[in-house]
PDB file of C-alpha atoms (C1' of nucleotides) in Angstrom:
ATOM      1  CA  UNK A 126       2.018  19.789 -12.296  1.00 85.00           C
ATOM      2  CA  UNK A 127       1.037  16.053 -11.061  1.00 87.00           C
ATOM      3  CA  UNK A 128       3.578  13.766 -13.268  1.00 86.00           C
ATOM      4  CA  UNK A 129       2.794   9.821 -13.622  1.00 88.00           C
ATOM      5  CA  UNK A 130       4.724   7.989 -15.327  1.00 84.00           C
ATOM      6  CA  UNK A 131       2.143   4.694 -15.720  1.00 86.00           C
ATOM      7  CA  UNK A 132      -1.368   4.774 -15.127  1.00 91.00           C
ATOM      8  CA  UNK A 133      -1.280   1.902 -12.483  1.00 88.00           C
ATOM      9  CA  UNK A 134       0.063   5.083 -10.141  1.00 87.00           C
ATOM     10  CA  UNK A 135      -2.909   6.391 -10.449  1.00 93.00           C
ATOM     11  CA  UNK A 136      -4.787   3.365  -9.673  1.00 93.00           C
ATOM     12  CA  UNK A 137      -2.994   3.235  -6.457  1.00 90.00           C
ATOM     13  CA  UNK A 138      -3.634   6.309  -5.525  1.00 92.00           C
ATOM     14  CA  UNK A 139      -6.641   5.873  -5.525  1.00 95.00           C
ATOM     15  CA  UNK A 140      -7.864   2.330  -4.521  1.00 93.00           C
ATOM     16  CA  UNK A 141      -4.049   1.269  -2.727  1.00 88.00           C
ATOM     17  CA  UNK A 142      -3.491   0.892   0.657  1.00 85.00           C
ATOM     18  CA  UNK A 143      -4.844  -1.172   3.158  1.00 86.00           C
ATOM     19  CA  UNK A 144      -8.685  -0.752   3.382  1.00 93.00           C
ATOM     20  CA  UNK A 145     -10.158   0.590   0.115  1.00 95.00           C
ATOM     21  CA  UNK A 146     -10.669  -2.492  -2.502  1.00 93.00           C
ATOM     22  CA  UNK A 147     -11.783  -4.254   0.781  1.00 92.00           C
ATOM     23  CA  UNK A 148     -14.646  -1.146   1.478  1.00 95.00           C
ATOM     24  CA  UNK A 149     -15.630  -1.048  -2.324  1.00 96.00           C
ATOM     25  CA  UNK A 150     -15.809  -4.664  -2.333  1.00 93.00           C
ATOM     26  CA  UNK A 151     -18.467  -4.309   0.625  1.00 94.00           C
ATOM     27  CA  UNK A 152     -20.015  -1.846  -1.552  1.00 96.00           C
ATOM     28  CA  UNK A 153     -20.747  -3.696  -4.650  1.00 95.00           C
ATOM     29  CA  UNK A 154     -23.451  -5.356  -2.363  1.00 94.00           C
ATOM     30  CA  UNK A 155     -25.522  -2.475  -1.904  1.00 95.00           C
ATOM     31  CA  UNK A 156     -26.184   0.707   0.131  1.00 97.00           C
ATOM     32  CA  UNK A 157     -24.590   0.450   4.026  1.00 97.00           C
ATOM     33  CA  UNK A 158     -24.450   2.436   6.736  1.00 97.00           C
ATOM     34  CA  UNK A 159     -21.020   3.425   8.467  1.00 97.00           C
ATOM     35  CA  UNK A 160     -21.351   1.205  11.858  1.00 96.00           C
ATOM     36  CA  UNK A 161     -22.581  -1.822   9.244  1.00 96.00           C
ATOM     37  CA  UNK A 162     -18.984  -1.494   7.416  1.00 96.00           C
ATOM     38  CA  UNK A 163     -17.328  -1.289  10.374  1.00 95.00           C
ATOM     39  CA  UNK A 164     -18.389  -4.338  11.867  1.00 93.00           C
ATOM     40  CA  UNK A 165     -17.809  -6.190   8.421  1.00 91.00           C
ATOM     41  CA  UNK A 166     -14.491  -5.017   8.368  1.00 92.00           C
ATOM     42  CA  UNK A 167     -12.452  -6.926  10.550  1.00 88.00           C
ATOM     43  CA  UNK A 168      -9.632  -4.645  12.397  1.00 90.00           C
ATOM     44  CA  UNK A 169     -10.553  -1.248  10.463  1.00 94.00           C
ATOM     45  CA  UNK A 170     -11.192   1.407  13.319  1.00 94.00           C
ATOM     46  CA  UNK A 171     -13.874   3.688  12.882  1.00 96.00           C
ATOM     47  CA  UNK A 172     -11.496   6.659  12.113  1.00 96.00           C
ATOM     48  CA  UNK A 173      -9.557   5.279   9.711  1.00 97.00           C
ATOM     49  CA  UNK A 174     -13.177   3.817   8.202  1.00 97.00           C
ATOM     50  CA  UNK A 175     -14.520   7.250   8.077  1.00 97.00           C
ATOM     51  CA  UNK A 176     -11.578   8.786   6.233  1.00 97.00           C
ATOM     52  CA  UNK A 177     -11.193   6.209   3.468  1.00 97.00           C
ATOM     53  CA  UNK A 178     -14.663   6.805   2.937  1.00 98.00           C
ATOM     54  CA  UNK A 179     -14.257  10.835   2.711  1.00 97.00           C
ATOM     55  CA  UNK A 180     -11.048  10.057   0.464  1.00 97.00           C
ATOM     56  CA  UNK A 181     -13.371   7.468  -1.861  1.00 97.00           C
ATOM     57  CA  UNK A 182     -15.965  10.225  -1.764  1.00 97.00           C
ATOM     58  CA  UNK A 183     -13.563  13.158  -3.093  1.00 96.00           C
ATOM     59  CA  UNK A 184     -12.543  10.729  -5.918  1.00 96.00           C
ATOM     60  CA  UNK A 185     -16.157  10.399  -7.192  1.00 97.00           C
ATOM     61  CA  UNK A 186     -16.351   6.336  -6.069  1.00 98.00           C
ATOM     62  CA  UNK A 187     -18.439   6.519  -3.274  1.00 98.00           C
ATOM     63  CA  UNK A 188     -21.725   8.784  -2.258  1.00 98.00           C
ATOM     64  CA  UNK A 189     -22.462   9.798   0.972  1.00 97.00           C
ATOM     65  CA  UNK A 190     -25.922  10.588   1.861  1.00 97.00           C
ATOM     66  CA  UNK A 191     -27.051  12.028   5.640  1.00 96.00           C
ATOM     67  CA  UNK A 192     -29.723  11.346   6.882  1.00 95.00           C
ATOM     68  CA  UNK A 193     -31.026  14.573   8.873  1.00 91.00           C
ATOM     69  CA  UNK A 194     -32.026  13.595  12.103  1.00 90.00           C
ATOM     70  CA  UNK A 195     -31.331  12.247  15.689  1.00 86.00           C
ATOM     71  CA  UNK A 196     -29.371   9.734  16.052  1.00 90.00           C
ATOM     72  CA  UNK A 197     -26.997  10.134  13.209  1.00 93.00           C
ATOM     73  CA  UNK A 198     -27.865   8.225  10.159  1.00 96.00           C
ATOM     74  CA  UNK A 199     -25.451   8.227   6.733  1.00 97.00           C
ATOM     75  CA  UNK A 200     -25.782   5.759   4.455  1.00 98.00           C
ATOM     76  CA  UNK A 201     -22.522   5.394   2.135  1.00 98.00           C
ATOM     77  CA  UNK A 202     -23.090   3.691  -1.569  1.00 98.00           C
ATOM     78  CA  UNK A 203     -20.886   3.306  -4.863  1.00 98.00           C
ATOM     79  CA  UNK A 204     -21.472   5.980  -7.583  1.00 98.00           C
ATOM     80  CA  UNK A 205     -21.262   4.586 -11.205  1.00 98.00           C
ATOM     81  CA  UNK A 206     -17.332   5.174 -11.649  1.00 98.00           C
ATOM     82  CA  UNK A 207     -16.907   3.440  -8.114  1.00 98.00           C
ATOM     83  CA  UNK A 208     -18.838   0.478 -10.070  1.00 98.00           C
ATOM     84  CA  UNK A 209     -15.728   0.541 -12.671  1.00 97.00           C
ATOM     85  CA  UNK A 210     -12.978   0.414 -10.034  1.00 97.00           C
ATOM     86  CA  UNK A 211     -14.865  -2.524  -8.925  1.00 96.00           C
ATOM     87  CA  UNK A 212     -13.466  -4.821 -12.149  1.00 95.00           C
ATOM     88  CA  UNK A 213      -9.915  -4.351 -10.441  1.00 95.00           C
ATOM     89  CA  UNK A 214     -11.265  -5.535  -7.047  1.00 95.00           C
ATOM     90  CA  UNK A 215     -12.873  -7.948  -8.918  1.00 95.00           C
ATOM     91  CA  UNK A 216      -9.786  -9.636 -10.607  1.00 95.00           C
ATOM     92  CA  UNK A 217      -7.751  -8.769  -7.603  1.00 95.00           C
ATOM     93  CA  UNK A 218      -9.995 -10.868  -6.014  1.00 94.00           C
ATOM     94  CA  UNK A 219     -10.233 -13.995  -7.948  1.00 95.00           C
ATOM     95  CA  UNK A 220      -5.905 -14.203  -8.682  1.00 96.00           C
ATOM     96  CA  UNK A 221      -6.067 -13.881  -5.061  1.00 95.00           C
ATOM     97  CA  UNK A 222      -8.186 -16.812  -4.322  1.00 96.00           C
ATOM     98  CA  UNK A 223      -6.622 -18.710  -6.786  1.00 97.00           C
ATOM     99  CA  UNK A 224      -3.187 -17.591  -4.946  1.00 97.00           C
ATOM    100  CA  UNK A 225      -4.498 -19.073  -1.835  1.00 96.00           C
ATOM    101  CA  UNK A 226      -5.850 -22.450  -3.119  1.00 97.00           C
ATOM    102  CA  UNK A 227      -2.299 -22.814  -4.692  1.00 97.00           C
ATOM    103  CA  UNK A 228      -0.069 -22.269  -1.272  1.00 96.00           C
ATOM    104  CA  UNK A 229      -3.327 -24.467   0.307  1.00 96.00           C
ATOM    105  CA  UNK A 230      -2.001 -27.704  -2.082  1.00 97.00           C
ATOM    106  CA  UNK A 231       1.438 -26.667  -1.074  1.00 96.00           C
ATOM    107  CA  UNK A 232       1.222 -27.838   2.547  1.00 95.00           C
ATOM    108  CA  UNK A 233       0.728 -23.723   3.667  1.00 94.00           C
ATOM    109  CA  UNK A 234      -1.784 -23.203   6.650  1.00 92.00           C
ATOM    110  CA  UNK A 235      -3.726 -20.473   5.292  1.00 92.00           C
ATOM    111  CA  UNK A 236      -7.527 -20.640   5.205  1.00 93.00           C
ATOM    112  CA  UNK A 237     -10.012 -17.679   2.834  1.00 93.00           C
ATOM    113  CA  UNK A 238     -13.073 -17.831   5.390  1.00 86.00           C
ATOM    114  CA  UNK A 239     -15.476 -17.516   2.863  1.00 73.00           C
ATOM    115  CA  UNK A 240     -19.246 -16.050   2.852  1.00 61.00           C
ATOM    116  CA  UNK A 241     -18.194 -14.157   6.509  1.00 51.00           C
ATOM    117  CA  UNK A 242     -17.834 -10.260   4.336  1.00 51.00           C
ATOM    118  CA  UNK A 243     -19.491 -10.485   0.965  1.00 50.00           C
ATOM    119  CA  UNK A 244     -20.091 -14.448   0.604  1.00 45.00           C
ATOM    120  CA  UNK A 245     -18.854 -13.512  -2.758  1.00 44.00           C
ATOM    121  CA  UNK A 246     -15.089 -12.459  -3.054  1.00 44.00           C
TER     122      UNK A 246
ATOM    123  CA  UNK B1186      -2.953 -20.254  10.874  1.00 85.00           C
ATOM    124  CA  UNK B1187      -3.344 -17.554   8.319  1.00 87.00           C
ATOM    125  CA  UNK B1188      -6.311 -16.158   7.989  1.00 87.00           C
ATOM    126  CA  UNK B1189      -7.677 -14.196   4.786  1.00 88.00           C
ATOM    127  CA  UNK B1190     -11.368 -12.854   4.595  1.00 85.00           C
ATOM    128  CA  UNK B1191     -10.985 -12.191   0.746  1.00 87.00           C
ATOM    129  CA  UNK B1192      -9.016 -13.039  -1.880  1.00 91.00           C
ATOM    130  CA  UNK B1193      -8.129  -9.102  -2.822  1.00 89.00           C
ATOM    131  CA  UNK B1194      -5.885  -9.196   0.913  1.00 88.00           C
ATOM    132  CA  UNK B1195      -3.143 -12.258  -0.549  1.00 93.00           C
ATOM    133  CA  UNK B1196      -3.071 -10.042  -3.564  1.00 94.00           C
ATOM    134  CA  UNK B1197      -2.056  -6.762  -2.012  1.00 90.00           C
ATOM    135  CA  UNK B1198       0.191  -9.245  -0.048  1.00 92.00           C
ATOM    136  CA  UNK B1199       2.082 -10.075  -2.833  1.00 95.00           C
ATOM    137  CA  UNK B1200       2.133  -7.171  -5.389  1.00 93.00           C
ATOM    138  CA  UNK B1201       0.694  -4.509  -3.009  1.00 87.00           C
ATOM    139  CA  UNK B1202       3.093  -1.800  -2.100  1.00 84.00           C
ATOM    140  CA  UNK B1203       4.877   1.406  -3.911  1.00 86.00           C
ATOM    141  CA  UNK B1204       6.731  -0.874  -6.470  1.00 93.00           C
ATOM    142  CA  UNK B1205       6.042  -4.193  -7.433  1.00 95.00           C
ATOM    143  CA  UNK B1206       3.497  -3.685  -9.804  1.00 93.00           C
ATOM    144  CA  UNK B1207       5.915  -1.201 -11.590  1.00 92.00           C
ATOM    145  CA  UNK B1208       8.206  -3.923 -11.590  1.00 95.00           C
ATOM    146  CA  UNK B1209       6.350  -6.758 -13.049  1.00 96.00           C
ATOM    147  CA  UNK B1210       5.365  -3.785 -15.467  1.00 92.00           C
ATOM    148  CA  UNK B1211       8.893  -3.378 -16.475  1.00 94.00           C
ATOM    149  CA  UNK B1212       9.623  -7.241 -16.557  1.00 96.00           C
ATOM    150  CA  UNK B1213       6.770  -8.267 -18.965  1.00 95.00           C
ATOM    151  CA  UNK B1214       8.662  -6.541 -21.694  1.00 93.00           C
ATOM    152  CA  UNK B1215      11.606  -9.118 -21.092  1.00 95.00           C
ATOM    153  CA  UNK B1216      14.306  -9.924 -19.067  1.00 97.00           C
ATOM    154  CA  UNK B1217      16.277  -7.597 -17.143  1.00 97.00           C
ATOM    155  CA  UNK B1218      19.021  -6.774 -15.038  1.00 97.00           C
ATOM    156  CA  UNK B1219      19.017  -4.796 -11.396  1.00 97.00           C
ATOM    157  CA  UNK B1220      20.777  -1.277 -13.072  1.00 96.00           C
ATOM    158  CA  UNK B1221      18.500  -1.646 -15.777  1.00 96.00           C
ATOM    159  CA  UNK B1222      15.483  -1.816 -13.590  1.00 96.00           C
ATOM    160  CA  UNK B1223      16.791   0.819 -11.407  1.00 95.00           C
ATOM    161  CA  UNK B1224      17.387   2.847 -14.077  1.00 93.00           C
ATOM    162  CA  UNK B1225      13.609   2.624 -15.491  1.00 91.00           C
ATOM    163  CA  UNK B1226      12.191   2.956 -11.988  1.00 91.00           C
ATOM    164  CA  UNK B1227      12.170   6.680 -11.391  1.00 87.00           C
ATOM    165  CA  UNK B1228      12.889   7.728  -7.678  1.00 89.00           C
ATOM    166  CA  UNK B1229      13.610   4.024  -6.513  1.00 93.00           C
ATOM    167  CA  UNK B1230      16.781   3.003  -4.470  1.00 94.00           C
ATOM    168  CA  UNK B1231      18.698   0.042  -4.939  1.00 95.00           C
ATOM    169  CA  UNK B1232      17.991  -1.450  -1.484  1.00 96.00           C
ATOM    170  CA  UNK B1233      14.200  -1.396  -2.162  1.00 96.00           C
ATOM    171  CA  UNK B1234      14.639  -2.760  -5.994  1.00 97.00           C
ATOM    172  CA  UNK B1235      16.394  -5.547  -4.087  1.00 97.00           C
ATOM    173  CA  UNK B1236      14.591  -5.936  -1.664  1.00 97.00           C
ATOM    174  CA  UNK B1237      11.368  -5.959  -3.605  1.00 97.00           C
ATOM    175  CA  UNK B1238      12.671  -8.514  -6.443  1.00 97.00           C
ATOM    176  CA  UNK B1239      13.610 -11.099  -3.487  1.00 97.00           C
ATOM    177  CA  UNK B1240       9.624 -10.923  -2.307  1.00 97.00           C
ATOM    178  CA  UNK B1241       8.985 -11.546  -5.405  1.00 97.00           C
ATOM    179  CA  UNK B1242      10.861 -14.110  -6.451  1.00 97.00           C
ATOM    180  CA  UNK B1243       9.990 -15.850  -3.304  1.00 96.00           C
ATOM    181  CA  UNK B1244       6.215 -15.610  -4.538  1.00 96.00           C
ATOM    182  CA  UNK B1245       7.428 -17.198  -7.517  1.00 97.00           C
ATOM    183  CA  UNK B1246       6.403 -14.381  -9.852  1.00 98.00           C
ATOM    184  CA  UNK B1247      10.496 -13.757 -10.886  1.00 98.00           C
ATOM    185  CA  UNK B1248      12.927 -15.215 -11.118  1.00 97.00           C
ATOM    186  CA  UNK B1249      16.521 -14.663 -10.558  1.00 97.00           C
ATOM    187  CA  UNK B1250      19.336 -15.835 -12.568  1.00 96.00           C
ATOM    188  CA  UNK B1251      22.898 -15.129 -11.346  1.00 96.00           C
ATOM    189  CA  UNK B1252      25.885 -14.842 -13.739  1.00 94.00           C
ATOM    190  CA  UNK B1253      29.085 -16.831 -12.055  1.00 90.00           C
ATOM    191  CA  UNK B1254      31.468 -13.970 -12.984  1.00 88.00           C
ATOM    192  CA  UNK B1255      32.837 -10.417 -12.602  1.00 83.00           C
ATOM    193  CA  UNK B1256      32.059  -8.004 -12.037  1.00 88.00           C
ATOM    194  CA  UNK B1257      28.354  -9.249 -10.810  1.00 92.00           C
ATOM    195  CA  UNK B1258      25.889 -10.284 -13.335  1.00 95.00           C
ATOM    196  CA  UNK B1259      22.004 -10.968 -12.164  1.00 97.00           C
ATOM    197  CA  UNK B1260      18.984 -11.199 -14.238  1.00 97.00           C
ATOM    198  CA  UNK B1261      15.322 -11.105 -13.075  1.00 98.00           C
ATOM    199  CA  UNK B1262      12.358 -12.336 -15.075  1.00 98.00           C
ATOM    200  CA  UNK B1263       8.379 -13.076 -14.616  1.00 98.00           C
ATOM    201  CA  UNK B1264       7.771 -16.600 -14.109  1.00 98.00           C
ATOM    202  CA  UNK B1265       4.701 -17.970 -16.025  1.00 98.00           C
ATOM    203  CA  UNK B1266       2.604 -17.228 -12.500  1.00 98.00           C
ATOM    204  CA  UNK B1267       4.059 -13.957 -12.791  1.00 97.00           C
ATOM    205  CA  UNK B1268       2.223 -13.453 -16.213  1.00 98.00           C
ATOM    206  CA  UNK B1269      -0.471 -14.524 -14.652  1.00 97.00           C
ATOM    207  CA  UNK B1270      -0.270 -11.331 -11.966  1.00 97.00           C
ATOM    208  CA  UNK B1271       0.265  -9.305 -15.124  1.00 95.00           C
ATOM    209  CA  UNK B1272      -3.239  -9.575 -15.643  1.00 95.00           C
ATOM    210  CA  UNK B1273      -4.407  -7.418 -13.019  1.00 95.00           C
ATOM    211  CA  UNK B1274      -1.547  -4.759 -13.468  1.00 94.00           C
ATOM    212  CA  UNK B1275      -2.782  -4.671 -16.471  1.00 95.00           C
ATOM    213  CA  UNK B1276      -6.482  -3.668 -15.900  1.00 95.00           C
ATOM    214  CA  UNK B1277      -5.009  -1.601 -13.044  1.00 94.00           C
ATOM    215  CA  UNK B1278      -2.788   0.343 -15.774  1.00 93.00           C
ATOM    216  CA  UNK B1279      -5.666   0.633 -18.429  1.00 95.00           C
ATOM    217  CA  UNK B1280      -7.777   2.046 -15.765  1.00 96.00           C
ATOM    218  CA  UNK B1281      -5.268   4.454 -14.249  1.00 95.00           C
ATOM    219  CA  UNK B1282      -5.270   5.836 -17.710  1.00 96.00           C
ATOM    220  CA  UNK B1283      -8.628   6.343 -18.057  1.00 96.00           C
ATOM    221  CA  UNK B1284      -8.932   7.700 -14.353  1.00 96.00           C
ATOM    222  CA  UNK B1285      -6.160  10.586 -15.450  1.00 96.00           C
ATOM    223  CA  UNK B1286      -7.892  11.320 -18.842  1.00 97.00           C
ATOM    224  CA  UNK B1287     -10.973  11.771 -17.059  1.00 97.00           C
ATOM    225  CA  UNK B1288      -9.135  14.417 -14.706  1.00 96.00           C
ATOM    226  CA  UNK B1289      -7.659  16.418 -17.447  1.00 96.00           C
ATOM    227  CA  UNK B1290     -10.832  16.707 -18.976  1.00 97.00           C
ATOM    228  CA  UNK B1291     -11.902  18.176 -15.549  1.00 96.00           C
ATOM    229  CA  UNK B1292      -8.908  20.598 -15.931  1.00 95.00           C
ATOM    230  CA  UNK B1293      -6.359  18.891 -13.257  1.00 94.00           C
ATOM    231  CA  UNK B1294      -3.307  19.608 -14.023  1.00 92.00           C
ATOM    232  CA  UNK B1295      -1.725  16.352 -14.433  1.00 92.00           C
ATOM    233  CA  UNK B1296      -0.064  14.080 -16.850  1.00 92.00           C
ATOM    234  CA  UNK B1297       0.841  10.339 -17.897  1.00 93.00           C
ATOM    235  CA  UNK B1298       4.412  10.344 -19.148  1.00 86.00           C
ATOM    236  CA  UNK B1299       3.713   7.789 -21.776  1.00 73.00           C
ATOM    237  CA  UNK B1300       6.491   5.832 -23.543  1.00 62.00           C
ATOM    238  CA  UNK B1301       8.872   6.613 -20.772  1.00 50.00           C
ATOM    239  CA  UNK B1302       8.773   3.791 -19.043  1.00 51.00           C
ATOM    240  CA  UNK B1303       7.368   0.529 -20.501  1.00 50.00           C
ATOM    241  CA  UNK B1304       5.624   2.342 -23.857  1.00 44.00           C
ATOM    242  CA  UNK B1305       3.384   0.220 -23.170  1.00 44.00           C
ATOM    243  CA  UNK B1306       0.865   0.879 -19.991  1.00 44.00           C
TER     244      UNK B1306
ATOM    245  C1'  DT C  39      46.307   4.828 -10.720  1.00 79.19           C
ATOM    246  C1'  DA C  40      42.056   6.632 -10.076  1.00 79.19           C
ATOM    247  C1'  DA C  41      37.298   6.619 -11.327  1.00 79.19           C
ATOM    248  C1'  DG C  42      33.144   4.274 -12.536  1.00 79.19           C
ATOM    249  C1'  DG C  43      30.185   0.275 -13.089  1.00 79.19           C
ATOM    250  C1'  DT C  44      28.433  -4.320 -11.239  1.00 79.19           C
ATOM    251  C1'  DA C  45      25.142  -6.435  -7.292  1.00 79.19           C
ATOM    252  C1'  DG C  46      24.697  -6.595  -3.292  1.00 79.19           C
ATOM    253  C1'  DT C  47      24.668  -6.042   2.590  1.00 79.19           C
ATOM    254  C1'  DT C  48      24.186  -3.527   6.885  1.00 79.19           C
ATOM    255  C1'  DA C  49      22.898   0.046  10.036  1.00 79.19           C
ATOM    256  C1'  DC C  50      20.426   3.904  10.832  1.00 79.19           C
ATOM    257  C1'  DT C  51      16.834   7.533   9.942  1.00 79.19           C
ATOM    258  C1'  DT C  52      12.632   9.417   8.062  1.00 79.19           C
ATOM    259  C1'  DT C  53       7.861   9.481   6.804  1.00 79.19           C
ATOM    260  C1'  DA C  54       3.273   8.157   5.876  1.00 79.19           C
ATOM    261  C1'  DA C  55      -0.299   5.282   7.280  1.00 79.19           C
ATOM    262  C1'  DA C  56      -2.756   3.429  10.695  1.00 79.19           C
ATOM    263  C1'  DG C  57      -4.138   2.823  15.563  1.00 79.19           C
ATOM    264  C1'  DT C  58      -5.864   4.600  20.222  1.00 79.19           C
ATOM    265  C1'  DG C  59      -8.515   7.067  23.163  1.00 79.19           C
ATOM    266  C1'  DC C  60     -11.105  10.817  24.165  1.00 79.19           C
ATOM    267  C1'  DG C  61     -15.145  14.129  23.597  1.00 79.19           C
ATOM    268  C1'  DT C  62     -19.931  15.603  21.342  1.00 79.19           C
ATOM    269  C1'  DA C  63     -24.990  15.707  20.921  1.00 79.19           C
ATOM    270  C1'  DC C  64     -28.792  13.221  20.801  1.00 79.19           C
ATOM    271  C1'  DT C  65     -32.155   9.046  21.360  1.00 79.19           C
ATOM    272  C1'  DA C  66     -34.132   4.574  22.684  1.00 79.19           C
ATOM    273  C1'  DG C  67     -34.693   1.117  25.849  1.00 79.19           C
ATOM    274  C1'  DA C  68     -34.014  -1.372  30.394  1.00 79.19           C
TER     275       DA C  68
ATOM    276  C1'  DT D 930     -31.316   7.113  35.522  1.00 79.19           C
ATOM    277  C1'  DC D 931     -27.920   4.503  33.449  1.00 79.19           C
ATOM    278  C1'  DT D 932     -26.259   2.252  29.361  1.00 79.19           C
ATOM    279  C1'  DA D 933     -25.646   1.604  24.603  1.00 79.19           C
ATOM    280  C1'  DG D 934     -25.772   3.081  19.877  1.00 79.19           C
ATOM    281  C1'  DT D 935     -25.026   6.613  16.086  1.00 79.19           C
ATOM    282  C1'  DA D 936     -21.440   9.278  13.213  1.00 79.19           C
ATOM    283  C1'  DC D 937     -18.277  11.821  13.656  1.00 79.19           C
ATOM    284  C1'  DG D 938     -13.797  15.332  15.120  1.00 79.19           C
ATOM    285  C1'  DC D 939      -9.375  15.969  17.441  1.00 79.19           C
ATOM    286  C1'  DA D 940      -4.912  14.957  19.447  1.00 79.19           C
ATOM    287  C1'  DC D 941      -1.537  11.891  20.129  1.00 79.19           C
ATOM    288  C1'  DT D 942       1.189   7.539  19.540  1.00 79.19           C
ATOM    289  C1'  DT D 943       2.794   3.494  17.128  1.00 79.19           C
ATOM    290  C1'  DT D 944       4.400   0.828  13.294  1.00 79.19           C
ATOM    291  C1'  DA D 945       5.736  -0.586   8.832  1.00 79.19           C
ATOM    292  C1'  DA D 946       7.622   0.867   4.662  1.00 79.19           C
ATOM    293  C1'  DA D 947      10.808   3.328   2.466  1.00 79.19           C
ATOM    294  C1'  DG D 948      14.924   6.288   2.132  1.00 79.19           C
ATOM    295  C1'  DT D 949      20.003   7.295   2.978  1.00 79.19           C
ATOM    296  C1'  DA D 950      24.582   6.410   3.343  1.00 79.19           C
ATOM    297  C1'  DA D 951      28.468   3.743   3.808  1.00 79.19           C
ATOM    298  C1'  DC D 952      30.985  -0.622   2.900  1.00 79.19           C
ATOM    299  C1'  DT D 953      32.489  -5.033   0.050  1.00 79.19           C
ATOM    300  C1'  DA D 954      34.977  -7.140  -3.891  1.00 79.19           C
ATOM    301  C1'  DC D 955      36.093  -7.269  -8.418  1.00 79.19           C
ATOM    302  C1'  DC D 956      36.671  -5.591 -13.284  1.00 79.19           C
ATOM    303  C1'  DT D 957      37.259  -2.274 -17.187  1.00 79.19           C
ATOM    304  C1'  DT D 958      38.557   1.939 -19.173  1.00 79.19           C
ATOM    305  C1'  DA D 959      40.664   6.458 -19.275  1.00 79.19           C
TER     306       DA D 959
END
DNA sequence: TAAGGTAGTTACTTTAAAGTGCGTACTAGA
DNA sequence: TCTAGTACGCACTTTAAAGTAACTACCTTA
């Protein structure tokens, strides 16, 4: 039996570590193909890529859809529970932009390159 | 110079990780001390509550108030921008609990100890 | 007087996550 | 014909985070 002891555990199961909020992010913006997150994702390699998006899959927040044919083709996309997760990516996203404008005014020499991954977030 | 592509990376920066959001959890229901903590935080070690409540409090989301006398006496709180972090631990927690309801219903055998912690989240 | 609680530090070890580099099977284009 | 692209799988290595254990210095209580 699987204890937790607050539902945030879960949460970070789930949608913790390095790469995921960053791949559902991508997501939110429609349907992409593997080598298209790849290259949006700065310093993600392709395995580690691939198996977030298996372990996003299992967990019912992403769909995977192959294309039959020659060349490979799969096209990955967010299922309508992935779409929920996306409010904590969401709010993750604007305290952190908020963080960085603060340390910004504070002399700090950070920089959010905007518009270069989702021109949203 | 830092770089960030989105906002969600200074946020996982700051309250990423195994712990902190437990412990801003635990510190929005008032003012505690380490042992207290500790003893709340199932399975962590006092190095890592340490260790964890000094990144934080050099994020300014606690602070740390040390008792002149013996035997030691230290007390960590949330800042105001600590509350404002709460936020997302919040909609983390509330959808963590929805995410494990959800899995019961699918017959997982898991479950949310609730009350133990914070009786709260 | 010996144990237990307080809040740490330091040094060392373990583990999980991520990174690296290779191979596959096929196609399109130069 | 050679190169590049596509979406992987597999084996191995590296690294960062966390865990473990021992030590400090003092006080209270049994």
């Amino acid at each position: 039996m699987k204890q937790y002891n607050l539902g945030i555990e879960a949460t970070l199961e789930i949608i913790g570590g390095k790469w995921k909020a960053l791949i559902i992010c991508l997501l939110m913006s429609g349907v992409k193909r593997t080598s298209e997150l790849q290259r949006h994702i700065d310093g993600i390699s392709q395995k580690v890529l691939i198996q977030q998006l298996r372990e996003l899959e299992k967990d019912g927040l992403v769909r995977r859809y192959v294309f039959q044919q020659m060349p490979p083709k799969v096209e990955y996309s967010l299922t309508e529970y992935g779409v929920t997760a996306n409010k904590i990516v969401e709010v993750m996203c604007s305290w952190g932009k908020e963080n960085i404008k603060m340390r910004q005014q504070q002399g700090e020499d950070i920089v959010l390159l905007e518009g270069t991954v989702t021109g949203e977030f």
